[in-house]
C-alpha cells in the first residue's frame, strides 16, 4: 500500500503541488519504480478529497518534469526511459565512423535505447553572423544547414542544427537527407578534412515555445544547450552544431587528463 500522505491546509503550497510532491517522493525513493502505474485520477481524488482539476494539475506537473508519461486509455506511468549517457571523450571516436555509426546512434545503443531521427531539413543559406565567426567565414559566405530531431525509444529528446561551409559540403551526401554511414563527420573527412579536435560550450535555460513543441515537454522543464565546433588537423573549423537537449534525458560525461 502506497503512503500518499495527505493535504496540509496550513501549507503555503497549493494542494496540487503537495500532491505532486508526494508522488515525486514515491518515484525518487523507488516506491513507484520505472514502468509502474500511478494511482488513477479517481483514486487520487478520493484519497486527497480534492477536485479532478487539482489532481490533473499535479499529474501535469510531473509530466512536465519528465517523471511520468500518460498512455491513452491506460493511465499514467513512471517514465521508464533512463538517460542517454553522453561520453564526450568517446562519442566522436573515428572507430564509430568506421563502423558506420554516427555519434548519437553509438551512444544511444550503449545506453540501451532504440535511436531515431526525424524532422530532417537540409537547406543552403547565408551563414548567420555568429556562425560565420565560428567558422571563420567571410561575410556573405554560404553554409549547408542541417536540422533534425533525435528520439530515444520514440520519444523526442534533442534537436540539432549543423552548419557546414558550402565549400566543404557541396557535391557530397551532406546536402542529402541521408548522409550515409558514419554521418556528417565521415563525409567531411572524405573531403580531406581529417578531424583533429572539438570545442563545446554547455549551458542551460528554459525552452522557447517552439522548443517545447518539438521536444514535447512542459514549460517548467529546462533544456541543455550545447554548441560544438569541429576542427580539422589544420585547425580549420569545419562544422558548428547547435543542440537543444531535454535536461532529464541526458547525462553529460567528460573524461580528460589532469595537467
PDB file of C-alpha atoms in Angstrom:
ATOM      1  CA  UNK A   1       0.000   0.000   0.000  1.00  0.00           C
ATOM      2  CA  UNK A   2       1.445   3.359  -1.061  1.00  0.00           C
ATOM      3  CA  UNK A   3       1.790   6.097   1.546  1.00  0.00           C
ATOM      4  CA  UNK A   4       0.281   9.009  -0.354  1.00  0.00           C
ATOM      5  CA  UNK A   5       0.241  11.326   2.633  1.00  0.00           C
ATOM      6  CA  UNK A   6      -2.424  13.996   2.977  1.00  0.00           C
ATOM      7  CA  UNK A   7      -3.120  17.624   2.153  1.00  0.00           C
ATOM      8  CA  UNK A   8      -1.860  20.066   4.786  1.00  0.00           C
ATOM      9  CA  UNK A   9      -4.201  23.041   4.702  1.00  0.00           C
ATOM     10  CA  UNK A  10      -1.656  25.102   6.672  1.00  0.00           C
ATOM     11  CA  UNK A  11       0.967  24.561   3.955  1.00  0.00           C
ATOM     12  CA  UNK A  12       1.614  27.593   1.748  1.00  0.00           C
ATOM     13  CA  UNK A  13       1.833  25.325  -1.286  1.00  0.00           C
ATOM     14  CA  UNK A  14      -1.388  24.809  -3.241  1.00  0.00           C
ATOM     15  CA  UNK A  15      -2.898  21.297  -2.966  1.00  0.00           C
ATOM     16  CA  UNK A  16      -1.822  20.227  -6.453  1.00  0.00           C
ATOM     17  CA  UNK A  17       1.822  20.953  -5.622  1.00  0.00           C
ATOM     18  CA  UNK A  18       1.538  18.957  -2.406  1.00  0.00           C
ATOM     19  CA  UNK A  19       0.104  16.011  -4.334  1.00  0.00           C
ATOM     20  CA  UNK A  20       2.841  16.300  -6.951  1.00  0.00           C
ATOM     21  CA  UNK A  21       5.476  16.404  -4.183  1.00  0.00           C
ATOM     22  CA  UNK A  22       4.059  13.248  -2.565  1.00  0.00           C
ATOM     23  CA  UNK A  23       4.088  11.343  -5.859  1.00  0.00           C
ATOM     24  CA  UNK A  24       7.536  12.707  -6.742  1.00  0.00           C
ATOM     25  CA  UNK A  25       8.874  11.430  -3.426  1.00  0.00           C
ATOM     26  CA  UNK A  26       7.450   7.958  -4.096  1.00  0.00           C
ATOM     27  CA  UNK A  27       9.125   7.951  -7.522  1.00  0.00           C
ATOM     28  CA  UNK A  28      12.504   9.191  -6.270  1.00  0.00           C
ATOM     29  CA  UNK A  29      12.600   6.620  -3.453  1.00  0.00           C
ATOM     30  CA  UNK A  30      11.644   3.750  -5.744  1.00  0.00           C
ATOM     31  CA  UNK A  31       8.281   3.088  -4.106  1.00  0.00           C
ATOM     32  CA  UNK A  32       6.868   3.849  -7.543  1.00  0.00           C
ATOM     33  CA  UNK A  33       9.500   2.220  -9.797  1.00  0.00           C
ATOM     34  CA  UNK A  34      10.047   2.796 -13.516  1.00  0.00           C
ATOM     35  CA  UNK A  35       7.134   1.470 -15.554  1.00  0.00           C
ATOM     36  CA  UNK A  36       4.778   1.395 -12.545  1.00  0.00           C
ATOM     37  CA  UNK A  37       1.275   2.782 -12.958  1.00  0.00           C
ATOM     38  CA  UNK A  38       0.307   5.680 -10.701  1.00  0.00           C
ATOM     39  CA  UNK A  39      -2.970   5.623  -8.760  1.00  0.00           C
ATOM     40  CA  UNK A  40      -5.847   6.624 -11.033  1.00  0.00           C
ATOM     41  CA  UNK A  41      -7.380  10.093 -11.015  1.00  0.00           C
ATOM     42  CA  UNK A  42     -10.420   8.693  -9.208  1.00  0.00           C
ATOM     43  CA  UNK A  43      -8.217   7.103  -6.538  1.00  0.00           C
ATOM     44  CA  UNK A  44      -6.261  10.308  -6.006  1.00  0.00           C
ATOM     45  CA  UNK A  45      -9.437  12.395  -5.845  1.00  0.00           C
ATOM     46  CA  UNK A  46     -10.920  10.069  -3.239  1.00  0.00           C
ATOM     47  CA  UNK A  47      -7.728   9.906  -1.179  1.00  0.00           C
ATOM     48  CA  UNK A  48      -6.965  13.627  -1.074  1.00  0.00           C
ATOM     49  CA  UNK A  49     -10.550  14.930  -1.190  1.00  0.00           C
ATOM     50  CA  UNK A  50      -9.821  17.403  -3.979  1.00  0.00           C
ATOM     51  CA  UNK A  51     -11.347  18.311  -7.325  1.00  0.00           C
ATOM     52  CA  UNK A  52     -10.420  16.471 -10.515  1.00  0.00           C
ATOM     53  CA  UNK A  53      -8.672  19.574 -11.883  1.00  0.00           C
ATOM     54  CA  UNK A  54      -6.385  19.656  -8.830  1.00  0.00           C
ATOM     55  CA  UNK A  55      -5.280  16.067  -9.470  1.00  0.00           C
ATOM     56  CA  UNK A  56      -4.783  16.784 -13.165  1.00  0.00           C
ATOM     57  CA  UNK A  57      -2.612  19.815 -12.346  1.00  0.00           C
ATOM     58  CA  UNK A  58      -0.447  17.617 -10.105  1.00  0.00           C
ATOM     59  CA  UNK A  59      -0.026  14.981 -12.788  1.00  0.00           C
ATOM     60  CA  UNK A  60       0.694  17.631 -15.407  1.00  0.00           C
ATOM     61  CA  UNK A  61       3.482  18.995 -13.213  1.00  0.00           C
ATOM     62  CA  UNK A  62       5.088  15.552 -13.057  1.00  0.00           C
ATOM     63  CA  UNK A  63       4.654  15.106 -16.815  1.00  0.00           C
ATOM     64  CA  UNK A  64       6.292  18.461 -17.396  1.00  0.00           C
ATOM     65  CA  UNK A  65       9.273  17.335 -15.305  1.00  0.00           C
ATOM     66  CA  UNK A  66       9.584  14.208 -17.417  1.00  0.00           C
ATOM     67  CA  UNK A  67       8.910  11.896 -14.470  1.00  0.00           C
ATOM     68  CA  UNK A  68       5.746  10.289 -15.818  1.00  0.00           C
ATOM     69  CA  UNK A  69       4.072   9.590 -19.152  1.00  0.00           C
ATOM     70  CA  UNK A  70       0.381   9.236 -19.912  1.00  0.00           C
ATOM     71  CA  UNK A  71      -0.829   6.381 -22.093  1.00  0.00           C
ATOM     72  CA  UNK A  72      -4.256   6.977 -23.588  1.00  0.00           C
ATOM     73  CA  UNK A  73      -6.857   4.668 -22.126  1.00  0.00           C
ATOM     74  CA  UNK A  74      -4.361   3.038 -19.766  1.00  0.00           C
ATOM     75  CA  UNK A  75      -3.296   5.628 -17.216  1.00  0.00           C
ATOM     76  CA  UNK A  76      -0.176   7.471 -16.079  1.00  0.00           C
ATOM     77  CA  UNK A  77       3.100   5.569 -15.646  1.00  0.00           C
ATOM     78  CA  UNK A  78       6.528   6.333 -14.197  1.00  0.00           C
ATOM     79  CA  UNK A  79       8.822   7.043 -17.118  1.00  0.00           C
ATOM     80  CA  UNK A  80      10.973   4.019 -17.803  1.00  0.00           C
ATOM     81  CA  UNK A  81      13.470   5.537 -20.240  1.00  0.00           C
ATOM     82  CA  UNK A  82      16.832   6.051 -18.468  1.00  0.00           C
ATOM     83  CA  UNK A  83      19.013   8.981 -19.516  1.00  0.00           C
ATOM     84  CA  UNK A  84      21.260   8.732 -22.535  1.00  0.00           C
ATOM     85  CA  UNK A  85      24.830   8.844 -21.228  1.00  0.00           C
ATOM     86  CA  UNK A  86      26.799  11.140 -23.494  1.00  0.00           C
ATOM     87  CA  UNK A  87      30.510  10.443 -23.112  1.00  0.00           C
ATOM     88  CA  UNK A  88      32.122  13.388 -24.877  1.00  0.00           C
ATOM     89  CA  UNK A  89      35.590  11.840 -24.992  1.00  0.00           C
ATOM     90  CA  UNK A  90      34.299   8.800 -26.908  1.00  0.00           C
ATOM     91  CA  UNK A  91      31.266   9.858 -28.941  1.00  0.00           C
ATOM     92  CA  UNK A  92      33.293  11.242 -31.879  1.00  0.00           C
ATOM     93  CA  UNK A  93      35.800   8.401 -31.976  1.00  0.00           C
ATOM     94  CA  UNK A  94      36.863   7.504 -35.516  1.00  0.00           C
ATOM     95  CA  UNK A  95      36.142   3.852 -34.694  1.00  0.00           C
ATOM     96  CA  UNK A  96      32.417   4.626 -34.585  1.00  0.00           C
ATOM     97  CA  UNK A  97      32.514   6.219 -38.029  1.00  0.00           C
ATOM     98  CA  UNK A  98      34.426   3.241 -39.419  1.00  0.00           C
ATOM     99  CA  UNK A  99      31.578   1.056 -38.143  1.00  0.00           C
ATOM    100  CA  UNK A 100      29.123   3.297 -39.989  1.00  0.00           C
ATOM    101  CA  UNK A 101      27.693   4.780 -36.784  1.00  0.00           C
ATOM    102  CA  UNK A 102      27.042   8.454 -36.196  1.00  0.00           C
ATOM    103  CA  UNK A 103      27.642   9.734 -32.648  1.00  0.00           C
ATOM    104  CA  UNK A 104      24.036   9.665 -31.403  1.00  0.00           C
ATOM    105  CA  UNK A 105      23.450   6.159 -32.751  1.00  0.00           C
ATOM    106  CA  UNK A 106      26.536   4.873 -30.925  1.00  0.00           C
ATOM    107  CA  UNK A 107      25.735   6.435 -27.554  1.00  0.00           C
ATOM    108  CA  UNK A 108      22.022   5.589 -27.648  1.00  0.00           C
ATOM    109  CA  UNK A 109      22.779   1.943 -28.279  1.00  0.00           C
ATOM    110  CA  UNK A 110      25.236   1.846 -25.377  1.00  0.00           C
ATOM    111  CA  UNK A 111      22.530   3.344 -23.130  1.00  0.00           C
ATOM    112  CA  UNK A 112      20.084   0.653 -24.208  1.00  0.00           C
ATOM    113  CA  UNK A 113      17.817   2.860 -26.324  1.00  0.00           C
ATOM    114  CA  UNK A 114      16.378   2.473 -29.787  1.00  0.00           C
ATOM    115  CA  UNK A 115      17.596   5.636 -31.546  1.00  0.00           C
ATOM    116  CA  UNK A 116      15.643   7.543 -34.159  1.00  0.00           C
ATOM    117  CA  UNK A 117      15.898  10.719 -36.229  1.00  0.00           C
ATOM    118  CA  UNK A 118      13.062  12.680 -37.833  1.00  0.00           C
ATOM    119  CA  UNK A 119      12.090  16.202 -38.935  1.00  0.00           C
ATOM    120  CA  UNK A 120      15.211  16.363 -41.114  1.00  0.00           C
ATOM    121  CA  UNK A 121      15.630  19.560 -43.122  1.00  0.00           C
ATOM    122  CA  UNK A 122      18.573  20.493 -45.356  1.00  0.00           C
ATOM    123  CA  UNK A 123      19.000  23.972 -46.834  1.00  0.00           C
ATOM    124  CA  UNK A 124      21.818  26.154 -48.161  1.00  0.00           C
ATOM    125  CA  UNK A 125      21.809  29.670 -46.752  1.00  0.00           C
ATOM    126  CA  UNK A 126      23.976  32.632 -45.912  1.00  0.00           C
ATOM    127  CA  UNK A 127      25.775  31.950 -42.651  1.00  0.00           C
ATOM    128  CA  UNK A 128      24.354  33.834 -39.642  1.00  0.00           C
ATOM    129  CA  UNK A 129      26.948  36.275 -38.250  1.00  0.00           C
ATOM    130  CA  UNK A 130      27.785  34.225 -35.132  1.00  0.00           C
ATOM    131  CA  UNK A 131      28.147  31.025 -37.195  1.00  0.00           C
ATOM    132  CA  UNK A 132      30.307  32.789 -39.778  1.00  0.00           C
ATOM    133  CA  UNK A 133      32.582  33.988 -36.987  1.00  0.00           C
ATOM    134  CA  UNK A 134      32.909  30.498 -35.501  1.00  0.00           C
ATOM    135  CA  UNK A 135      33.633  29.005 -38.932  1.00  0.00           C
ATOM    136  CA  UNK A 136      35.982  31.909 -39.840  1.00  0.00           C
ATOM    137  CA  UNK A 137      33.984  32.648 -42.973  1.00  0.00           C
ATOM    138  CA  UNK A 138      33.802  35.956 -44.793  1.00  0.00           C
ATOM    139  CA  UNK A 139      30.606  37.989 -44.667  1.00  0.00           C
ATOM    140  CA  UNK A 140      28.014  36.582 -47.059  1.00  0.00           C
ATOM    141  CA  UNK A 141      29.556  33.107 -47.206  1.00  0.00           C
ATOM    142  CA  UNK A 142      27.061  30.283 -47.505  1.00  0.00           C
ATOM    143  CA  UNK A 143      26.645  27.188 -45.376  1.00  0.00           C
ATOM    144  CA  UNK A 144      24.669  23.983 -45.613  1.00  0.00           C
ATOM    145  CA  UNK A 145      22.283  23.942 -42.664  1.00  0.00           C
ATOM    146  CA  UNK A 146      21.065  20.541 -41.449  1.00  0.00           C
ATOM    147  CA  UNK A 147      18.221  20.478 -38.882  1.00  0.00           C
ATOM    148  CA  UNK A 148      16.948  17.288 -37.259  1.00  0.00           C
ATOM    149  CA  UNK A 149      15.284  15.880 -34.158  1.00  0.00           C
ATOM    150  CA  UNK A 150      16.601  12.889 -32.225  1.00  0.00           C
ATOM    151  CA  UNK A 151      14.433  10.327 -30.456  1.00  0.00           C
ATOM    152  CA  UNK A 152      15.084   7.581 -27.914  1.00  0.00           C
ATOM    153  CA  UNK A 153      12.519   4.777 -27.983  1.00  0.00           C
ATOM    154  CA  UNK A 154      10.221   7.051 -29.970  1.00  0.00           C
ATOM    155  CA  UNK A 155      10.435   9.970 -27.510  1.00  0.00           C
ATOM    156  CA  UNK A 156      11.958  13.294 -28.673  1.00  0.00           C
ATOM    157  CA  UNK A 157      14.998  14.188 -26.558  1.00  0.00           C
ATOM    158  CA  UNK A 158      17.109  16.566 -28.659  1.00  0.00           C
ATOM    159  CA  UNK A 159      17.080  18.923 -31.629  1.00  0.00           C
ATOM    160  CA  UNK A 160      20.227  19.794 -33.544  1.00  0.00           C
ATOM    161  CA  UNK A 161      21.254  22.201 -36.292  1.00  0.00           C
ATOM    162  CA  UNK A 162      24.613  21.761 -38.040  1.00  0.00           C
ATOM    163  CA  UNK A 163      26.299  24.406 -40.194  1.00  0.00           C
ATOM    164  CA  UNK A 164      28.922  23.200 -42.689  1.00  0.00           C
ATOM    165  CA  UNK A 165      30.727  25.533 -45.112  1.00  0.00           C
ATOM    166  CA  UNK A 166      29.286  25.135 -48.598  1.00  0.00           C
ATOM    167  CA  UNK A 167      32.838  24.784 -49.910  1.00  0.00           C
ATOM    168  CA  UNK A 168      33.105  21.501 -47.970  1.00  0.00           C
ATOM    169  CA  UNK A 169      29.536  20.184 -48.242  1.00  0.00           C
ATOM    170  CA  UNK A 170      28.712  20.933 -51.883  1.00  0.00           C
ATOM    171  CA  UNK A 171      28.501  17.815 -54.038  1.00  0.00           C
ATOM    172  CA  UNK A 172      28.541  15.426 -51.054  1.00  0.00           C
ATOM    173  CA  UNK A 173      25.857  13.468 -49.202  1.00  0.00           C
ATOM    174  CA  UNK A 174      25.880  16.240 -46.572  1.00  0.00           C
ATOM    175  CA  UNK A 175      23.334  18.056 -48.754  1.00  0.00           C
ATOM    176  CA  UNK A 176      21.114  14.950 -48.813  1.00  0.00           C
ATOM    177  CA  UNK A 177      18.611  13.891 -46.177  1.00  0.00           C
ATOM    178  CA  UNK A 178      20.591  10.699 -45.584  1.00  0.00           C
ATOM    179  CA  UNK A 179      24.279  11.460 -45.096  1.00  0.00           C
ATOM    180  CA  UNK A 180      25.228   7.776 -45.260  1.00  0.00           C
ATOM    181  CA  UNK A 181      27.283   5.553 -42.928  1.00  0.00           C
ATOM    182  CA  UNK A 182      29.173   7.465 -40.260  1.00  0.00           C
ATOM    183  CA  UNK A 183      27.145  10.649 -40.671  1.00  0.00           C
ATOM    184  CA  UNK A 184      28.333  14.188 -41.380  1.00  0.00           C
ATOM    185  CA  UNK A 185      31.815  13.723 -39.976  1.00  0.00           C
ATOM    186  CA  UNK A 186      32.558  10.731 -42.173  1.00  0.00           C
ATOM    187  CA  UNK A 187      31.641  12.812 -45.237  1.00  0.00           C
ATOM    188  CA  UNK A 188      33.757  15.769 -44.057  1.00  0.00           C
ATOM    189  CA  UNK A 189      36.785  13.502 -43.642  1.00  0.00           C
ATOM    190  CA  UNK A 190      36.209  12.071 -47.122  1.00  0.00           C
ATOM    191  CA  UNK A 191      36.670  15.638 -48.385  1.00  0.00           C
ATOM    192  CA  UNK A 192      40.182  15.686 -46.963  1.00  0.00           C
ATOM    193  CA  UNK A 193      39.426  17.334 -43.617  1.00  0.00           C
ATOM    194  CA  UNK A 194      40.509  14.781 -41.055  1.00  0.00           C
ATOM    195  CA  UNK A 195      39.061  15.796 -37.722  1.00  0.00           C
ATOM    196  CA  UNK A 196      41.549  16.935 -35.107  1.00  0.00           C
ATOM    197  CA  UNK A 197      39.611  18.394 -32.182  1.00  0.00           C
ATOM    198  CA  UNK A 198      36.270  19.704 -30.902  1.00  0.00           C
ATOM    199  CA  UNK A 199      35.238  22.507 -28.592  1.00  0.00           C
ATOM    200  CA  UNK A 200      31.929  22.533 -26.724  1.00  0.00           C
ATOM    201  CA  UNK A 201      30.062  25.264 -24.850  1.00  0.00           C
ATOM    202  CA  UNK A 202      27.366  23.957 -22.485  1.00  0.00           C
ATOM    203  CA  UNK A 203      24.667  25.982 -20.763  1.00  0.00           C
ATOM    204  CA  UNK A 204      21.102  25.591 -19.510  1.00  0.00           C
ATOM    205  CA  UNK A 205      17.925  27.639 -19.824  1.00  0.00           C
ATOM    206  CA  UNK A 206      14.171  27.352 -20.089  1.00  0.00           C
ATOM    207  CA  UNK A 207      12.846  26.294 -23.512  1.00  0.00           C
ATOM    208  CA  UNK A 208      11.119  28.504 -26.047  1.00  0.00           C
ATOM    209  CA  UNK A 209       7.529  27.643 -27.060  1.00  0.00           C
ATOM    210  CA  UNK A 210       8.842  26.198 -30.336  1.00  0.00           C
ATOM    211  CA  UNK A 211      11.332  24.001 -28.477  1.00  0.00           C
ATOM    212  CA  UNK A 212       8.628  22.785 -26.081  1.00  0.00           C
ATOM    213  CA  UNK A 213       6.510  21.711 -29.029  1.00  0.00           C
ATOM    214  CA  UNK A 214       9.371  19.978 -30.817  1.00  0.00           C
ATOM    215  CA  UNK A 215      10.567  18.172 -27.685  1.00  0.00           C
ATOM    216  CA  UNK A 216       7.088  17.596 -26.268  1.00  0.00           C
ATOM    217  CA  UNK A 217       7.945  18.934 -22.818  1.00  0.00           C
ATOM    218  CA  UNK A 218       6.229  21.194 -20.324  1.00  0.00           C
ATOM    219  CA  UNK A 219       7.043  24.857 -19.761  1.00  0.00           C
ATOM    220  CA  UNK A 220       8.787  24.051 -16.459  1.00  0.00           C
ATOM    221  CA  UNK A 221      11.335  21.637 -17.917  1.00  0.00           C
ATOM    222  CA  UNK A 222      14.770  23.185 -18.553  1.00  0.00           C
ATOM    223  CA  UNK A 223      16.896  22.320 -21.564  1.00  0.00           C
ATOM    224  CA  UNK A 224      20.629  21.902 -22.005  1.00  0.00           C
ATOM    225  CA  UNK A 225      22.126  23.860 -24.887  1.00  0.00           C
ATOM    226  CA  UNK A 226      25.414  22.756 -26.389  1.00  0.00           C
ATOM    227  CA  UNK A 227      27.333  24.478 -29.169  1.00  0.00           C
ATOM    228  CA  UNK A 228      30.097  22.370 -30.693  1.00  0.00           C
ATOM    229  CA  UNK A 229      32.750  23.419 -33.201  1.00  0.00           C
ATOM    230  CA  UNK A 230      34.710  20.754 -35.082  1.00  0.00           C
ATOM    231  CA  UNK A 231      38.215  21.458 -36.376  1.00  0.00           C
ATOM    232  CA  UNK A 232      40.401  19.536 -38.816  1.00  0.00           C
ATOM    233  CA  UNK A 233      44.085  18.736 -38.307  1.00  0.00           C
ATOM    234  CA  UNK A 234      44.996  22.125 -39.781  1.00  0.00           C
ATOM    235  CA  UNK A 235      42.809  23.724 -37.084  1.00  0.00           C
ATOM    236  CA  UNK A 236      40.306  24.881 -39.686  1.00  0.00           C
ATOM    237  CA  UNK A 237      36.719  24.894 -38.332  1.00  0.00           C
ATOM    238  CA  UNK A 238      34.611  22.594 -40.489  1.00  0.00           C
ATOM    239  CA  UNK A 239      31.274  22.434 -38.664  1.00  0.00           C
ATOM    240  CA  UNK A 240      29.257  24.165 -35.956  1.00  0.00           C
ATOM    241  CA  UNK A 241      26.422  22.252 -34.315  1.00  0.00           C
ATOM    242  CA  UNK A 242      23.816  23.819 -32.028  1.00  0.00           C
ATOM    243  CA  UNK A 243      21.855  21.295 -29.955  1.00  0.00           C
ATOM    244  CA  UNK A 244      18.984  21.625 -27.502  1.00  0.00           C
ATOM    245  CA  UNK A 245      18.603  18.661 -25.150  1.00  0.00           C
ATOM    246  CA  UNK A 246      15.828  17.723 -22.731  1.00  0.00           C
ATOM    247  CA  UNK A 247      17.607  18.083 -19.389  1.00  0.00           C
ATOM    248  CA  UNK A 248      16.311  14.907 -17.742  1.00  0.00           C
ATOM    249  CA  UNK A 249      17.067  12.796 -20.828  1.00  0.00           C
ATOM    250  CA  UNK A 250      20.853  13.162 -20.727  1.00  0.00           C
ATOM    251  CA  UNK A 251      23.870  12.667 -18.511  1.00  0.00           C
ATOM    252  CA  UNK A 252      26.848  14.573 -19.903  1.00  0.00           C
ATOM    253  CA  UNK A 253      30.090  12.797 -19.044  1.00  0.00           C
ATOM    254  CA  UNK A 254      33.569  14.203 -19.705  1.00  0.00           C
ATOM    255  CA  UNK A 255      36.840  12.339 -19.343  1.00  0.00           C
ATOM    256  CA  UNK A 256      40.030  14.367 -19.598  1.00  0.00           C
ATOM    257  CA  UNK A 257      43.581  14.179 -18.223  1.00  0.00           C
ATOM    258  CA  UNK A 258      44.822  16.197 -15.260  1.00  0.00           C
ATOM    259  CA  UNK A 259      47.642  18.534 -16.216  1.00  0.00           C
TER     260      UNK A 259
END
